[in-house]
């Protein structure tokens, strides 16, 4: 008795082109060149190298989260590097892509767009009123000391 996840893992290991949930998704498993897959030690070295490079990129992305830089973009790039070799990373990326697509579809809903526009306009009116009150009370004086 072979479970679906076992079949998917076995198919990924043999590279027989088993597809995931959607018909348009590529096969799960290693995308290493054939000559690397033939040799077990070479393939293991390849996997270690892909893991180390992906880990370095993900760590750089995590460091960029509180610092200036595209942290989440770099983290997803590291996941994409891992997904060239590891089934678990491929599944995480598929799940993420599905969730982002669902969120984009929800954001395009006319009611949600109308609500977002109303909230944005309300926020801009409040910010404009606060700037106007500040300028009326203090003029063009900045709240910090600049130059001396």
Short mmCIF file of C-alpha atoms in Angstrom, two decimals:
data_model
loop_
_atom_site.label_atom_id
_atom_site.label_comp_id
_atom_site.label_asym_id
_atom_site.label_seq_id
_atom_site.Cartn_x
_atom_site.Cartn_y
_atom_site.Cartn_z
CA UNK A 1 0.00 0.00 0.00
CA UNK A 2 1.72 3.12 -1.24
CA UNK A 3 0.44 6.53 -0.10
CA UNK A 4 0.23 9.47 -2.53
CA UNK A 5 3.11 11.27 -0.81
CA UNK A 6 5.26 8.12 -1.05
CA UNK A 7 4.46 7.82 -4.77
CA UNK A 8 5.32 11.48 -5.29
CA UNK A 9 8.61 11.10 -3.41
CA UNK A 10 9.50 7.91 -5.28
CA UNK A 11 8.64 9.54 -8.62
CA UNK A 12 10.74 12.57 -7.72
CA UNK A 13 13.68 10.34 -6.85
CA UNK A 14 13.44 8.47 -10.15
CA UNK A 15 12.60 11.58 -12.16
CA UNK A 16 9.69 10.00 -14.06
CA UNK A 17 7.86 13.31 -14.48
CA UNK A 18 5.10 12.88 -11.93
CA UNK A 19 3.17 16.10 -11.74
CA UNK A 20 1.91 17.88 -8.67
CA UNK A 21 -1.65 19.00 -7.99
CA UNK A 22 -2.09 21.17 -11.11
CA UNK A 23 -1.58 19.88 -14.63
CA UNK A 24 0.58 22.89 -15.56
CA UNK A 25 3.11 22.43 -12.77
CA UNK A 26 6.53 20.90 -13.49
CA UNK A 27 7.58 17.58 -12.05
CA UNK A 28 8.84 17.36 -8.50
CA UNK A 29 12.41 16.39 -7.78
CA UNK A 30 15.98 17.19 -8.65
CA UNK A 31 16.74 19.36 -11.66
CA UNK A 32 20.42 18.47 -11.60
CA UNK A 33 22.00 17.54 -14.94
CA UNK A 34 21.78 13.86 -15.86
CA UNK A 35 25.52 13.22 -15.54
CA UNK A 36 25.37 14.44 -11.93
CA UNK A 37 22.34 12.29 -11.08
CA UNK A 38 24.12 9.16 -12.37
CA UNK A 39 26.83 9.33 -9.70
CA UNK A 40 25.54 9.12 -6.11
CA UNK A 41 28.57 10.88 -4.53
CA UNK A 42 28.48 13.63 -7.17
CA UNK A 43 24.73 14.09 -6.73
CA UNK A 44 25.11 14.26 -2.94
CA UNK A 45 27.85 16.88 -3.36
CA UNK A 46 25.58 18.80 -5.74
CA UNK A 47 22.75 18.74 -3.17
CA UNK A 48 25.06 19.96 -0.41
CA UNK A 49 26.27 22.79 -2.64
CA UNK A 50 22.70 23.80 -3.57
CA UNK A 51 21.70 23.68 0.09
CA UNK A 52 24.65 25.84 1.20
CA UNK A 53 24.10 28.44 -1.54
CA UNK A 54 20.34 28.53 -0.83
CA UNK A 55 21.01 28.83 2.90
CA UNK A 56 23.39 31.76 2.34
CA UNK A 57 20.77 33.56 0.23
CA UNK A 58 17.97 32.90 2.76
CA UNK A 59 20.16 34.10 5.65
CA UNK A 60 21.03 37.25 3.68
CA UNK A 61 17.28 37.82 3.16
CA UNK A 62 16.55 37.36 6.87
CA UNK A 63 19.29 39.87 7.67
CA UNK A 64 17.72 42.31 5.19
CA UNK A 65 14.30 42.13 6.85
CA UNK A 66 15.11 44.77 9.52
CA UNK A 67 17.73 46.49 7.34
CA UNK A 68 17.25 48.30 4.04
CA UNK A 69 16.92 45.83 1.23
CA UNK A 70 14.45 43.48 -0.43
CA UNK A 71 14.41 40.91 2.40
CA UNK A 72 11.37 38.86 1.39
CA UNK A 73 12.39 38.86 -2.26
CA UNK A 74 15.83 37.48 -1.35
CA UNK A 75 14.29 34.86 0.95
CA UNK A 76 12.04 33.65 -1.88
CA UNK A 77 15.06 33.63 -4.21
CA UNK A 78 16.83 31.33 -1.74
CA UNK A 79 13.76 29.10 -1.64
CA UNK A 80 13.80 29.00 -5.44
CA UNK A 81 17.44 27.90 -5.33
CA UNK A 82 16.52 25.12 -2.90
CA UNK A 83 13.54 24.18 -5.10
CA UNK A 84 15.91 23.24 -7.92
CA UNK A 85 16.95 20.26 -5.83
CA UNK A 86 14.57 19.59 -2.92
CA UNK A 87 10.93 18.48 -3.15
CA UNK A 88 9.98 20.15 0.15
CA UNK A 89 11.09 23.55 -1.19
CA UNK A 90 9.17 22.95 -4.42
CA UNK A 91 6.02 22.23 -2.41
CA UNK A 92 6.54 25.35 -0.25
CA UNK A 93 6.95 27.50 -3.35
CA UNK A 94 3.82 26.00 -4.95
CA UNK A 95 1.83 26.69 -1.77
CA UNK A 96 3.18 30.27 -1.63
CA UNK A 97 2.37 30.89 -5.28
CA UNK A 98 -1.17 29.59 -4.76
CA UNK A 99 -1.70 31.84 -1.71
CA UNK A 100 -0.31 34.93 -3.49
CA UNK A 101 -2.56 34.26 -6.49
CA UNK A 102 -5.59 33.91 -4.20
CA UNK A 103 -4.71 37.17 -2.41
CA UNK A 104 -4.31 38.97 -5.74
CA UNK A 105 -7.72 37.73 -6.86
CA UNK A 106 -9.30 38.90 -3.59
CA UNK A 107 -7.61 42.31 -3.97
CA UNK A 108 -9.14 42.71 -7.44
CA UNK A 109 -12.65 42.26 -6.02
CA UNK A 110 -14.50 45.58 -6.69
CA UNK A 111 -15.80 45.83 -3.09
CA UNK A 112 -12.31 45.35 -1.65
CA UNK A 113 -10.83 47.87 -4.09
CA UNK A 114 -13.52 50.41 -3.22
CA UNK A 115 -12.86 49.91 0.52
CA UNK A 116 -9.10 50.29 0.00
CA UNK A 117 -9.59 53.49 -2.01
CA UNK A 118 -11.88 54.93 0.68
CA UNK A 119 -9.36 54.07 3.43
CA UNK A 120 -6.48 55.57 1.43
CA UNK A 121 -8.36 58.80 0.72
CA UNK A 122 -9.41 59.05 4.38
CA UNK A 123 -5.80 58.58 5.51
CA UNK A 124 -4.55 61.20 3.04
CA UNK A 125 -7.20 63.71 4.19
CA UNK A 126 -6.23 63.16 7.84
CA UNK A 127 -2.51 63.50 7.03
CA UNK A 128 -3.18 66.64 4.99
CA UNK A 129 -5.22 68.14 7.85
CA UNK A 130 -2.42 67.41 10.33
CA UNK A 131 0.19 69.01 8.04
CA UNK A 132 -2.11 72.01 7.57
CA UNK A 133 -2.59 72.42 11.33
CA UNK A 134 1.17 72.17 11.89
CA UNK A 135 1.91 74.79 9.22
CA UNK A 136 -0.82 77.08 10.60
CA UNK A 137 0.58 76.85 14.16
CA UNK A 138 4.34 76.84 13.49
CA UNK A 139 4.87 77.89 9.87
CA UNK A 140 7.69 76.27 7.85
CA UNK A 141 9.83 75.58 10.95
CA UNK A 142 11.04 72.01 11.12
CA UNK A 143 10.56 70.20 14.45
CA UNK A 144 14.29 69.36 14.59
CA UNK A 145 17.27 71.70 14.70
CA UNK A 146 18.94 71.82 11.33
CA UNK A 147 22.31 73.50 10.98
CA UNK A 148 22.58 75.39 14.19
#
